[in-house]
Amino acid sequence: MKKKQTIIQKYIEGVSKRKIAKNIKVSRNTVDKYIREFEISKGKDVRDLPITEDIIKTPTYKKRTGRKRALTEEIKEILIGYIKDNAWKRNHYMHKQQMKMIDMHEKLVDAGYAIGYTTVRNFVNAEVAKTKEVFIRRYCEPGYEVEFDWGQVKLEINGGLKNYSLAVFTLAHSNYRFAKIYQSESQVCVLDVHSKFIEHIGFVPSVFTYDNMRTVVKSFVGTEKTITDSMINISNYYQFKIRLCEPRKGNEKGHVERSVEFIRRKAFSSEFSFSSLVEAEEQLLSTLQRINGRLHHKEKIKHTDLMEEEKKVAKQAVAIAPFDGADLVECHIDKYSSVVIKQNHYSVPEGHVGKRIKAKVGAEKVKLFIEGDLVAEHSRNWGLHQWEMNIYHYLNTFQKKKGAIAQSECLKQAPNQIKKLYNHYYIGKEKDFIELLFYIKEKNKLNHVMKAVEELKNIRFDYVSTERILFLCEQTTPSGVNSLEIDDTSKQSESNIKAYGLLFNQPEEEEGLAL
């Protein structure tokens, strides 16, 4: 037991002060002091004071605080100036150029001041602690709020390294994540990803939270912010409210800020090279399924299951058609039977050169309309001075200019099956090739045509011709009759060839050799 407590205990038992001092081997003055403090403490109520009862308080001694000789008022003013400069840089996107405490110390030493680093560090820490930000813990109501943000990801697509934009949504309650890759962060892409997200989760959260991105905030004057017309339109359509973060306060949407980095790392840190953007999107989708299938860190339930619970309590379910965020523009059809949209050419079916048509330009598709009818649809090209050509739009022209097909942009962009078909069997036979393209366009039987080509090629290479291909494609299995078994395929092929020989007057000897 400590000496002070022993003294108090002996005093309560009635032992004299002299005897207490002699037995414990302390001076009479110390015994008198402890007993006097004990008597005084019994008359004080310290329940609402930040002190303990003196009876259990160990003896303390006043610490000597000497005058800080190196840390003068002049040096304090200089250090406070450095701290203010750092605060200004943080508010002007220069946080990477802030001075560290070691830099402050070195600058003082270079200026001729004799001061140690520890003194500088202690003073700066004390000053910064006075202005440290206080954070408020959030409660996330189910189905109430979702956060949106953009991120950058660099991918190698078909051998080319390029920056792409990653649009990310995160539900605040369940931490369920949704993401999609775009080639731009334009307004039409923002509207498109909103529509796809709402369609994906099956309900509309009450509040959508954003930072002050240009596609959401049209103008920013003081504390007054004006929302863009497009975002007002989509919020009215789906009936959700928009909440904007304070400037440079990304922590106000901390769920999605963390999600952008997390999804990018999980999806593309180990694998970033793909043959097409579609393959990269498949990689992203599988990653999201894996992430959302994990247990929530707090609820210990899968993120997908929590999202379904949010869907049950959400105030608004999706019972309307997806929002169409495409831009409607009017275009002129040029001599190449194409229209120019955002410096890129898109082909139009021939016969309309010189007309003005309307185009709906979306994030992924460009749709062309003539007198209200949809006449063409192309994938959106986000490059510059590119051509999106459909070979079926120019078949009548190719009938008049057969020699143009070999070196045409249309053939270059045609499906690989069409290109191989021309290069292997139809060079110098453009008339027959165009006739086959007319058939594919009208009947939409490209797969049937390629199967017929394979069957003819297996018989004899030079048997591939438009007449034989069309003959095979038009053969149908009568209703009620089972299709041929795999073992009967060769026999049926042989009988077909004999029919071809009679049809096209082929010599019987050649048929025998071919078979």
Short mmCIF file of C-alpha atoms in Angstrom, two decimals:
data_model
loop_
_atom_site.label_atom_id
_atom_site.label_comp_id
_atom_site.label_asym_id
_atom_site.label_seq_id
_atom_site.Cartn_x
_atom_site.Cartn_y
_atom_site.Cartn_z
CA MET A 1 0.00 0.00 0.00
CA LYS A 2 1.29 3.45 -0.81
CA LYS A 3 2.67 5.60 2.02
CA LYS A 4 -0.07 8.25 1.72
CA GLN A 5 -2.84 5.70 2.06
CA THR A 6 -1.04 4.00 4.97
CA ILE A 7 -0.75 7.34 6.77
CA ILE A 8 -4.44 8.09 6.30
CA GLN A 9 -5.41 4.59 7.42
CA LYS A 10 -3.28 4.82 10.61
CA TYR A 11 -4.74 8.27 11.35
CA ILE A 12 -8.27 6.91 11.07
CA GLU A 13 -7.33 4.06 13.44
CA GLY A 14 -6.32 6.67 16.06
CA VAL A 15 -2.53 6.37 15.88
CA SER A 16 -0.75 9.61 16.82
CA LYS A 17 1.02 11.65 14.16
CA ARG A 18 4.37 11.27 15.94
CA LYS A 19 4.08 7.48 16.03
CA ILE A 20 2.92 7.35 12.37
CA ALA A 21 5.97 9.36 11.33
CA LYS A 22 8.30 7.13 13.34
CA ASN A 23 6.85 3.81 12.05
CA ILE A 24 6.60 4.76 8.37
CA LYS A 25 9.89 6.71 8.53
CA VAL A 26 8.66 10.00 7.09
CA SER A 27 8.85 13.47 8.55
CA ARG A 28 6.18 14.95 10.85
CA ASN A 29 5.56 17.68 8.28
CA THR A 30 4.68 15.11 5.59
CA VAL A 31 2.27 13.35 7.96
CA ASP A 32 0.66 16.69 8.88
CA LYS A 33 0.32 17.62 5.21
CA TYR A 34 -1.39 14.37 4.15
CA ILE A 35 -3.77 14.41 7.11
CA ARG A 36 -4.65 18.10 6.53
CA GLU A 37 -5.37 17.42 2.81
CA PHE A 38 -7.53 14.43 3.80
CA GLU A 39 -9.63 16.54 6.18
CA ILE A 40 -10.07 19.27 3.58
CA SER A 41 -11.03 16.77 0.84
CA LYS A 42 -13.91 15.44 2.93
CA GLY A 43 -15.56 18.82 2.72
CA LYS A 44 -15.33 19.08 -1.12
CA ASP A 45 -17.77 17.57 -3.63
CA VAL A 46 -15.61 16.58 -6.61
CA ARG A 47 -18.18 14.49 -8.48
CA ASP A 48 -18.56 17.13 -11.20
CA LEU A 49 -14.90 18.13 -11.25
CA PRO A 50 -12.10 16.57 -13.36
CA ILE A 51 -10.16 15.49 -10.24
CA THR A 52 -10.05 12.47 -7.97
CA GLU A 53 -10.37 12.30 -4.24
CA ASP A 54 -7.11 13.33 -2.60
CA ILE A 55 -7.25 10.24 -0.43
CA ILE A 56 -6.36 8.06 -3.44
CA LYS A 57 -4.35 10.61 -5.37
CA THR A 58 -0.61 9.95 -5.46
CA PRO A 59 1.68 12.81 -4.54
CA THR A 60 2.71 14.98 -7.45
CA TYR A 61 5.33 17.62 -7.91
CA LYS A 62 5.11 20.72 -10.03
CA LYS A 63 6.99 20.45 -13.29
CA ARG A 64 9.35 23.26 -13.98
CA THR A 65 8.51 25.00 -17.25
CA GLY A 66 11.43 26.98 -18.48
CA ARG A 67 11.30 29.80 -21.00
CA LYS A 68 11.53 28.62 -24.62
CA ARG A 69 14.65 30.40 -25.70
CA ALA A 70 14.87 29.09 -29.30
CA LEU A 71 11.15 29.35 -30.12
CA THR A 72 10.83 33.12 -30.18
CA GLU A 73 7.74 35.07 -31.17
CA GLU A 74 9.39 35.89 -34.47
CA ILE A 75 9.88 32.20 -35.31
CA LYS A 76 6.30 31.44 -34.26
CA GLU A 77 4.98 34.02 -36.74
CA ILE A 78 7.10 32.51 -39.52
CA LEU A 79 5.87 28.97 -38.77
CA ILE A 80 2.23 30.12 -38.63
CA GLY A 81 2.79 31.69 -42.05
CA TYR A 82 4.04 28.35 -43.40
CA ILE A 83 0.94 26.61 -41.99
CA LYS A 84 -1.37 29.15 -43.66
CA ASP A 85 0.46 28.70 -46.97
CA ASN A 86 -0.15 24.96 -46.78
CA ALA A 87 -3.85 25.53 -46.14
CA TRP A 88 -4.08 27.82 -49.21
CA LYS A 89 -2.35 25.22 -51.39
CA ARG A 90 -4.78 22.51 -50.25
CA ASN A 91 -7.71 24.70 -51.29
CA HIS A 92 -6.16 25.43 -54.70
CA TYR A 93 -5.35 21.86 -55.79
CA MET A 94 -1.67 22.15 -54.84
CA HIS A 95 -1.66 19.69 -51.96
CA LYS A 96 1.38 17.91 -53.38
CA GLN A 97 3.42 21.13 -53.06
CA GLN A 98 2.87 21.65 -49.33
CA MET A 99 5.85 22.15 -47.02
CA LYS A 100 6.61 19.35 -44.62
CA MET A 101 7.88 20.06 -41.12
CA ILE A 102 11.40 19.07 -42.13
CA ASP A 103 11.19 21.67 -44.94
CA MET A 104 10.09 24.34 -42.46
CA HIS A 105 12.99 23.53 -40.17
CA GLU A 106 15.51 23.60 -43.01
CA LYS A 107 14.23 26.94 -44.21
CA LEU A 108 14.58 28.44 -40.70
CA VAL A 109 18.11 27.09 -40.37
CA ASP A 110 19.04 28.46 -43.82
CA ALA A 111 17.73 31.84 -42.69
CA GLY A 112 20.14 31.80 -39.74
CA TYR A 113 17.84 30.79 -36.89
CA ALA A 114 19.25 28.40 -34.26
CA ILE A 115 16.38 26.01 -33.57
CA GLY A 116 15.98 22.24 -33.42
CA TYR A 117 13.67 20.11 -35.53
CA THR A 118 11.84 18.71 -32.46
CA THR A 119 10.92 22.24 -31.34
CA VAL A 120 9.54 23.05 -34.80
CA ARG A 121 7.63 19.77 -34.95
CA ASN A 122 6.01 20.20 -31.53
CA PHE A 123 4.88 23.74 -32.29
CA VAL A 124 3.47 22.89 -35.74
CA ASN A 125 1.61 19.84 -34.41
CA ALA A 126 0.06 21.95 -31.66
CA GLU A 127 -1.06 24.65 -34.11
CA VAL A 128 -2.45 22.21 -36.66
CA ALA A 129 -4.36 20.33 -33.96
CA LYS A 130 -6.32 23.52 -33.20
CA THR A 131 -7.84 23.57 -36.70
CA LYS A 132 -8.27 19.84 -37.39
CA GLU A 133 -11.57 18.95 -39.04
CA VAL A 134 -14.29 17.11 -37.12
CA PHE A 135 -16.10 14.36 -39.01
CA ILE A 136 -19.71 13.29 -38.48
CA ARG A 137 -20.54 9.60 -38.57
CA ARG A 138 -23.23 8.83 -41.13
CA TYR A 139 -26.32 6.70 -40.85
CA CYS A 140 -27.31 5.25 -44.24
CA GLU A 141 -31.01 4.55 -44.57
CA PRO A 142 -31.88 1.58 -46.83
CA GLY A 143 -32.96 2.57 -50.33
CA TYR A 144 -32.40 6.26 -49.65
CA GLU A 145 -29.09 7.34 -51.19
CA VAL A 146 -26.70 6.38 -53.98
CA GLU A 147 -23.37 8.05 -54.82
CA PHE A 148 -21.89 8.60 -58.30
CA ASP A 149 -18.40 9.41 -59.51
CA TRP A 150 -16.02 9.05 -62.47
CA GLY A 151 -12.62 7.39 -62.46
CA GLN A 152 -9.87 6.88 -65.02
CA VAL A 153 -8.56 3.50 -66.16
CA LYS A 154 -5.87 2.81 -68.75
CA LEU A 155 -6.50 -0.26 -70.92
CA GLU A 156 -4.77 -1.85 -73.88
CA ILE A 157 -7.50 -2.57 -76.44
CA ASN A 158 -6.47 -4.45 -79.60
CA GLY A 159 -2.83 -3.43 -79.10
CA GLY A 160 -3.47 0.26 -78.37
CA LEU A 161 -3.03 1.79 -74.89
CA LYS A 162 -5.71 4.37 -74.12
CA ASN A 163 -7.43 6.11 -71.20
CA TYR A 164 -11.05 5.17 -70.56
CA SER A 165 -13.61 6.53 -68.11
CA LEU A 166 -15.08 4.33 -65.39
CA ALA A 167 -18.56 5.38 -64.22
CA VAL A 168 -19.28 4.03 -60.72
CA PHE A 169 -22.44 3.96 -58.56
CA THR A 170 -22.42 2.82 -54.93
CA LEU A 171 -25.52 2.35 -52.76
CA ALA A 172 -24.73 3.95 -49.40
CA HIS A 173 -26.53 1.38 -47.24
CA SER A 174 -25.60 -1.94 -48.85
CA ASN A 175 -22.35 -0.77 -50.46
CA TYR A 176 -23.56 -2.50 -53.66
CA ARG A 177 -21.44 -1.38 -56.62
CA PHE A 178 -22.26 -0.86 -60.29
CA ALA A 179 -19.74 0.29 -62.92
CA LYS A 180 -19.45 0.72 -66.67
CA ILE A 181 -16.66 1.70 -69.07
CA TYR A 182 -17.09 4.69 -71.38
CA GLN A 183 -14.85 6.48 -73.83
CA SER A 184 -16.02 9.91 -72.67
CA GLU A 185 -17.45 11.68 -69.62
CA SER A 186 -19.85 13.78 -71.69
CA GLN A 187 -23.44 14.53 -70.74
CA VAL A 188 -24.89 11.78 -72.90
CA CYS A 189 -22.69 9.19 -71.13
CA VAL A 190 -23.79 10.45 -67.71
CA LEU A 191 -27.45 10.08 -68.67
CA ASP A 192 -26.84 6.67 -70.24
CA VAL A 193 -25.15 5.19 -67.17
CA HIS A 194 -27.94 6.53 -64.91
CA SER A 195 -30.55 4.80 -67.03
CA LYS A 196 -28.58 1.51 -67.07
CA PHE A 197 -27.95 1.63 -63.31
CA ILE A 198 -31.61 2.15 -62.41
CA GLU A 199 -32.65 -0.59 -64.83
CA HIS A 200 -30.03 -2.89 -63.25
CA ILE A 201 -31.03 -2.50 -59.58
CA GLY A 202 -34.78 -2.31 -60.27
CA PHE A 203 -35.62 0.68 -58.05
CA VAL A 204 -34.91 4.42 -57.80
CA PRO A 205 -33.03 5.66 -54.69
CA SER A 206 -34.51 8.84 -53.24
CA VAL A 207 -31.27 10.88 -53.43
CA PHE A 208 -28.38 10.85 -55.91
CA THR A 209 -25.16 12.40 -54.58
CA TYR A 210 -22.52 14.04 -56.81
CA ASP A 211 -19.48 16.24 -56.54
CA ASN A 212 -19.41 19.47 -58.56
CA MET A 213 -18.76 17.89 -61.98
CA ARG A 214 -19.52 20.01 -65.06
CA THR A 215 -22.11 17.57 -66.38
CA VAL A 216 -24.16 18.06 -63.20
CA VAL A 217 -23.43 21.66 -62.13
CA LYS A 218 -23.96 24.26 -64.87
CA SER A 219 -22.79 27.29 -62.92
CA PHE A 220 -21.19 27.93 -59.55
CA VAL A 221 -21.45 31.44 -58.09
CA GLY A 222 -20.42 31.67 -54.44
CA THR A 223 -22.50 29.06 -52.64
CA GLU A 224 -25.24 29.09 -55.29
CA LYS A 225 -25.15 26.14 -57.71
CA THR A 226 -27.26 25.64 -60.84
CA ILE A 227 -28.02 22.09 -62.00
CA THR A 228 -27.73 21.33 -65.74
CA ASP A 229 -30.96 21.01 -67.71
CA SER A 230 -30.22 17.38 -68.64
CA MET A 231 -29.83 16.33 -64.99
CA ILE A 232 -33.04 18.17 -64.08
CA ASN A 233 -34.82 16.28 -66.86
CA ILE A 234 -33.64 12.83 -65.75
CA SER A 235 -34.28 13.58 -62.05
CA ASN A 236 -37.84 14.65 -62.91
CA TYR A 237 -38.30 11.56 -65.09
CA TYR A 238 -37.24 9.13 -62.34
CA GLN A 239 -38.36 11.44 -59.50
CA PHE A 240 -35.16 11.51 -57.45
CA LYS A 241 -33.48 14.41 -55.68
CA ILE A 242 -29.94 15.67 -56.31
CA ARG A 243 -27.50 16.39 -53.49
CA LEU A 244 -24.19 18.12 -54.22
CA CYS A 245 -21.06 17.87 -52.07
CA GLU A 246 -19.26 20.95 -50.81
CA PRO A 247 -16.23 21.97 -52.93
CA ARG A 248 -13.19 19.77 -52.33
CA LYS A 249 -15.13 17.58 -49.88
CA GLY A 250 -14.94 14.16 -51.48
CA ASN A 251 -15.42 12.58 -48.06
CA GLU A 252 -19.09 13.59 -48.26
CA LYS A 253 -19.50 10.76 -50.78
CA GLY A 254 -16.90 8.47 -49.27
CA HIS A 255 -18.53 5.23 -50.39
CA VAL A 256 -18.05 5.87 -54.10
CA GLU A 257 -14.69 7.64 -53.68
CA ARG A 258 -13.31 4.41 -52.26
CA SER A 259 -15.23 2.26 -54.75
CA VAL A 260 -13.64 3.84 -57.83
CA GLU A 261 -10.12 2.92 -56.71
CA PHE A 262 -11.25 -0.45 -55.35
CA ILE A 263 -13.05 -1.59 -58.54
CA ARG A 264 -10.27 -0.35 -60.82
CA ARG A 265 -7.65 -2.26 -58.84
CA LYS A 266 -9.65 -5.48 -58.51
CA ALA A 267 -10.71 -5.56 -62.17
CA PHE A 268 -7.66 -4.30 -64.06
CA SER A 269 -4.54 -4.43 -61.87
CA SER A 270 -3.49 -7.90 -63.03
CA GLU A 271 -5.11 -7.93 -66.47
CA PHE A 272 -5.45 -4.79 -68.60
CA SER A 273 -4.91 -6.03 -72.18
CA PHE A 274 -7.99 -7.08 -74.19
CA SER A 275 -8.86 -7.77 -77.80
CA SER A 276 -11.92 -5.49 -77.64
CA LEU A 277 -13.72 -3.13 -75.32
CA VAL A 278 -16.52 -5.71 -75.00
CA GLU A 279 -14.02 -8.16 -73.51
CA ALA A 280 -12.89 -5.53 -71.01
CA GLU A 281 -16.51 -4.89 -70.00
CA GLU A 282 -17.01 -8.63 -69.46
CA GLN A 283 -13.97 -8.62 -67.16
CA LEU A 284 -15.45 -5.69 -65.25
CA LEU A 285 -18.84 -7.40 -64.95
CA SER A 286 -17.36 -10.62 -63.56
CA THR A 287 -15.31 -8.59 -61.05
CA LEU A 288 -18.42 -6.72 -59.87
CA GLN A 289 -20.31 -9.98 -59.42
CA ARG A 290 -17.46 -11.31 -57.30
CA ILE A 291 -17.22 -8.14 -55.19
CA ASN A 292 -20.97 -7.80 -54.65
CA GLY A 293 -21.12 -11.47 -53.66
CA ARG A 294 -18.90 -10.87 -50.62
CA LEU A 295 -20.16 -10.29 -47.08
CA HIS A 296 -20.83 -6.73 -45.91
CA HIS A 297 -18.17 -5.72 -43.34
CA LYS A 298 -20.79 -4.76 -40.75
CA GLU A 299 -24.01 -6.61 -41.55
CA LYS A 300 -22.26 -9.91 -42.44
CA ILE A 301 -24.68 -10.33 -45.35
CA LYS A 302 -23.83 -10.37 -49.05
CA HIS A 303 -23.99 -6.99 -50.75
CA THR A 304 -26.42 -8.43 -53.31
CA ASP A 305 -28.79 -9.59 -50.55
CA LEU A 306 -28.60 -6.19 -48.84
CA MET A 307 -29.41 -4.51 -52.14
CA GLU A 308 -32.48 -6.72 -52.51
CA GLU A 309 -33.57 -5.66 -49.02
CA GLU A 310 -33.15 -2.03 -50.09
CA LYS A 311 -35.30 -2.74 -53.13
CA LYS A 312 -38.13 -4.01 -50.88
CA VAL A 313 -38.21 -0.86 -48.74
CA ALA A 314 -37.48 1.65 -51.53
CA LYS A 315 -40.17 4.29 -52.00
CA GLN A 316 -40.17 4.00 -55.78
CA ALA A 317 -39.84 0.90 -57.96
CA VAL A 318 -39.04 1.09 -61.67
CA ALA A 319 -42.28 0.78 -63.60
CA ILE A 320 -41.44 3.04 -66.55
CA ALA A 321 -39.38 2.72 -69.70
CA PRO A 322 -35.65 3.56 -69.42
CA PHE A 323 -34.78 7.23 -69.93
CA ASP A 324 -33.46 8.03 -73.40
CA GLY A 325 -30.58 10.46 -72.96
CA ALA A 326 -29.54 10.57 -76.63
CA ASP A 327 -29.07 13.90 -78.39
CA LEU A 328 -31.31 14.60 -81.41
CA VAL A 329 -29.46 16.35 -84.25
CA GLU A 330 -30.25 17.17 -87.88
CA CYS A 331 -27.70 16.06 -90.49
CA HIS A 332 -27.06 16.45 -94.23
CA ILE A 333 -26.39 13.33 -96.33
CA ASP A 334 -23.23 13.90 -98.38
CA LYS A 335 -22.11 12.38 -101.69
CA TYR A 336 -20.75 9.30 -99.91
CA SER A 337 -24.28 8.61 -98.59
CA SER A 338 -23.07 9.35 -95.06
CA VAL A 339 -23.71 11.94 -92.36
CA VAL A 340 -21.08 13.66 -90.24
CA ILE A 341 -21.66 13.64 -86.47
CA LYS A 342 -18.96 14.96 -84.14
CA GLN A 343 -16.41 14.83 -87.03
CA ASN A 344 -17.16 11.15 -87.75
CA HIS A 345 -18.96 9.69 -90.80
CA TYR A 346 -21.88 7.23 -90.51
CA SER A 347 -23.29 5.53 -93.62
CA VAL A 348 -26.92 5.91 -94.73
CA PRO A 349 -28.76 3.54 -97.12
CA GLU A 350 -28.25 4.78 -100.68
CA GLY A 351 -30.84 6.82 -102.50
CA HIS A 352 -31.01 9.77 -100.11
CA VAL A 353 -27.99 11.90 -101.07
CA GLY A 354 -28.65 15.59 -100.46
CA LYS A 355 -31.48 15.06 -97.94
CA ARG A 356 -31.52 16.24 -94.35
CA ILE A 357 -32.26 13.56 -91.78
CA LYS A 358 -32.47 13.30 -88.00
CA ALA A 359 -30.03 11.34 -85.87
CA LYS A 360 -30.26 10.22 -82.24
CA VAL A 361 -26.73 10.25 -80.87
CA GLY A 362 -26.36 8.16 -77.73
CA ALA A 363 -23.42 6.97 -75.67
CA GLU A 364 -23.21 3.62 -77.48
CA LYS A 365 -25.43 3.87 -80.58
CA VAL A 366 -26.16 6.33 -83.39
CA LYS A 367 -29.63 5.87 -84.93
CA LEU A 368 -30.57 7.52 -88.23
CA PHE A 369 -34.18 8.38 -89.14
CA ILE A 370 -35.72 9.39 -92.46
CA GLU A 371 -39.29 10.75 -92.26
CA GLY A 372 -39.69 9.13 -88.85
CA ASP A 373 -38.49 5.66 -89.91
CA LEU A 374 -35.32 4.08 -88.50
CA VAL A 375 -33.12 3.37 -91.55
CA ALA A 376 -29.70 2.73 -90.00
CA GLU A 377 -28.01 2.03 -86.68
CA HIS A 378 -24.27 2.25 -85.95
CA SER A 379 -22.00 1.84 -82.93
CA ARG A 380 -20.96 5.26 -81.58
CA ASN A 381 -17.40 6.14 -82.59
CA TRP A 382 -15.61 8.40 -80.10
CA GLY A 383 -12.60 9.05 -82.32
CA LEU A 384 -12.11 11.84 -84.86
CA HIS A 385 -12.46 11.65 -88.66
CA GLN A 386 -13.48 7.98 -88.49
CA TRP A 387 -15.89 6.14 -90.83
CA GLU A 388 -18.62 3.72 -89.76
CA MET A 389 -19.75 1.98 -92.97
CA ASN A 390 -22.32 -0.75 -93.60
CA ILE A 391 -21.66 -2.67 -96.83
CA TYR A 392 -25.37 -3.43 -97.26
CA HIS A 393 -26.08 0.31 -97.62
CA TYR A 394 -24.26 0.39 -101.01
CA LEU A 395 -25.30 -2.78 -102.89
CA ASN A 396 -27.14 -0.98 -105.72
CA THR A 397 -24.14 1.29 -106.25
CA PHE A 398 -21.78 -1.69 -106.31
CA GLN A 399 -23.87 -3.23 -109.09
CA LYS A 400 -22.90 -0.24 -111.25
CA LYS A 401 -19.35 0.05 -109.90
CA LYS A 402 -18.31 -3.54 -109.33
CA GLY A 403 -14.60 -2.78 -109.37
CA ALA A 404 -14.93 -0.44 -106.40
CA ILE A 405 -15.81 -3.17 -103.93
CA ALA A 406 -12.30 -4.64 -103.60
CA GLN A 407 -10.72 -1.48 -102.16
CA SER A 408 -13.79 -0.01 -100.49
CA GLU A 409 -14.02 1.09 -96.86
CA CYS A 410 -17.29 -0.87 -96.73
CA LEU A 411 -15.55 -4.19 -97.37
CA LYS A 412 -12.80 -3.32 -94.89
CA GLN A 413 -15.40 -2.82 -92.13
CA ALA A 414 -17.62 -5.75 -93.17
CA PRO A 415 -17.87 -8.79 -90.86
CA ASN A 416 -14.84 -11.08 -91.05
CA GLN A 417 -16.96 -13.84 -92.60
CA ILE A 418 -17.90 -11.57 -95.52
CA LYS A 419 -14.29 -10.46 -96.04
CA LYS A 420 -12.97 -14.04 -96.03
CA LEU A 421 -15.74 -15.13 -98.39
CA TYR A 422 -14.74 -12.46 -100.91
CA ASN A 423 -10.97 -12.96 -100.60
CA HIS A 424 -11.15 -16.77 -100.92
CA TYR A 425 -13.82 -17.29 -103.55
CA TYR A 426 -15.00 -14.11 -105.24
CA ILE A 427 -12.02 -12.05 -106.37
CA GLY A 428 -12.80 -11.32 -110.02
CA LYS A 429 -16.40 -12.51 -109.48
CA GLU A 430 -17.81 -9.31 -108.00
CA LYS A 431 -21.17 -9.65 -109.77
CA ASP A 432 -21.85 -13.02 -108.13
CA PHE A 433 -20.59 -11.68 -104.79
CA ILE A 434 -23.00 -8.74 -104.90
CA GLU A 435 -25.86 -11.10 -105.72
CA LEU A 436 -24.96 -13.16 -102.65
CA LEU A 437 -24.88 -10.01 -100.48
CA PHE A 438 -28.38 -9.10 -101.68
CA TYR A 439 -29.55 -12.53 -100.56
CA ILE A 440 -27.88 -12.21 -97.13
CA LYS A 441 -29.41 -8.76 -96.63
CA GLU A 442 -32.94 -9.80 -97.61
CA LYS A 443 -33.02 -13.18 -95.86
CA ASN A 444 -30.66 -12.41 -92.96
CA LYS A 445 -29.06 -15.84 -93.40
CA LEU A 446 -25.33 -15.20 -93.08
CA ASN A 447 -24.85 -18.28 -90.88
CA HIS A 448 -26.74 -20.47 -93.39
CA VAL A 449 -24.57 -19.12 -96.19
CA MET A 450 -21.34 -19.89 -94.33
CA LYS A 451 -22.53 -23.44 -93.57
CA ALA A 452 -23.32 -23.95 -97.24
CA VAL A 453 -19.84 -22.66 -98.18
CA GLU A 454 -18.22 -25.12 -95.77
CA GLU A 455 -20.23 -28.01 -97.23
CA LEU A 456 -19.28 -27.08 -100.80
CA LYS A 457 -15.63 -26.52 -99.89
CA ASN A 458 -15.41 -29.98 -98.31
CA ILE A 459 -16.56 -31.47 -101.63
CA ARG A 460 -14.28 -29.48 -103.87
CA PHE A 461 -12.77 -26.02 -103.47
CA ASP A 462 -13.98 -24.67 -106.81
CA TYR A 463 -17.52 -25.86 -106.14
CA VAL A 464 -18.21 -22.68 -104.14
CA SER A 465 -20.50 -20.45 -106.22
CA THR A 466 -23.49 -18.22 -105.59
CA GLU A 467 -25.94 -20.57 -107.37
CA ARG A 468 -24.91 -23.61 -105.32
CA ILE A 469 -24.89 -21.61 -102.07
CA LEU A 470 -28.42 -20.33 -102.68
CA PHE A 471 -29.60 -23.82 -103.63
CA LEU A 472 -28.33 -25.27 -100.34
CA CYS A 473 -29.71 -22.40 -98.26
CA GLU A 474 -33.19 -22.81 -99.72
CA GLN A 475 -33.31 -26.51 -98.83
CA THR A 476 -35.57 -26.98 -95.80
CA THR A 477 -36.47 -30.01 -93.72
CA PRO A 478 -40.14 -30.97 -94.18
CA SER A 479 -42.30 -30.59 -91.10
CA GLY A 480 -42.69 -33.77 -89.09
CA VAL A 481 -39.45 -35.27 -90.46
CA ASN A 482 -36.48 -35.61 -88.13
CA SER A 483 -33.24 -33.93 -89.14
CA LEU A 484 -30.34 -36.09 -90.31
CA GLU A 485 -28.23 -37.86 -87.79
CA ILE A 486 -24.52 -37.07 -87.73
CA ASP A 487 -23.73 -40.50 -89.25
CA ASP A 488 -25.99 -39.78 -92.26
CA THR A 489 -24.39 -36.43 -93.11
CA SER A 490 -21.90 -37.80 -95.61
CA LYS A 491 -24.58 -39.83 -97.43
CA GLN A 492 -26.85 -36.85 -97.72
CA SER A 493 -23.98 -34.68 -98.99
CA GLU A 494 -23.28 -37.25 -101.69
CA SER A 495 -26.89 -37.24 -102.87
CA ASN A 496 -26.90 -33.45 -102.85
CA ILE A 497 -23.84 -33.34 -105.08
CA LYS A 498 -25.46 -35.67 -107.60
CA ALA A 499 -28.40 -33.30 -107.69
CA TYR A 500 -25.99 -30.39 -108.25
CA GLY A 501 -24.40 -32.27 -111.12
CA LEU A 502 -27.72 -32.78 -112.87
CA LEU A 503 -28.75 -29.20 -112.14
CA PHE A 504 -25.59 -27.59 -113.46
CA ASN A 505 -24.68 -30.21 -116.14
CA GLN A 506 -21.52 -31.33 -114.39
CA PRO A 507 -19.75 -34.40 -115.94
CA GLU A 508 -20.38 -37.64 -114.05
CA GLU A 509 -16.64 -38.41 -114.11
CA GLU A 510 -15.82 -35.22 -112.18
CA GLU A 511 -18.44 -36.04 -109.60
CA GLY A 512 -16.86 -39.46 -109.14
CA LEU A 513 -13.43 -37.92 -108.72
CA ALA A 514 -14.74 -35.29 -106.32
CA LEU A 515 -16.50 -37.86 -104.24
#
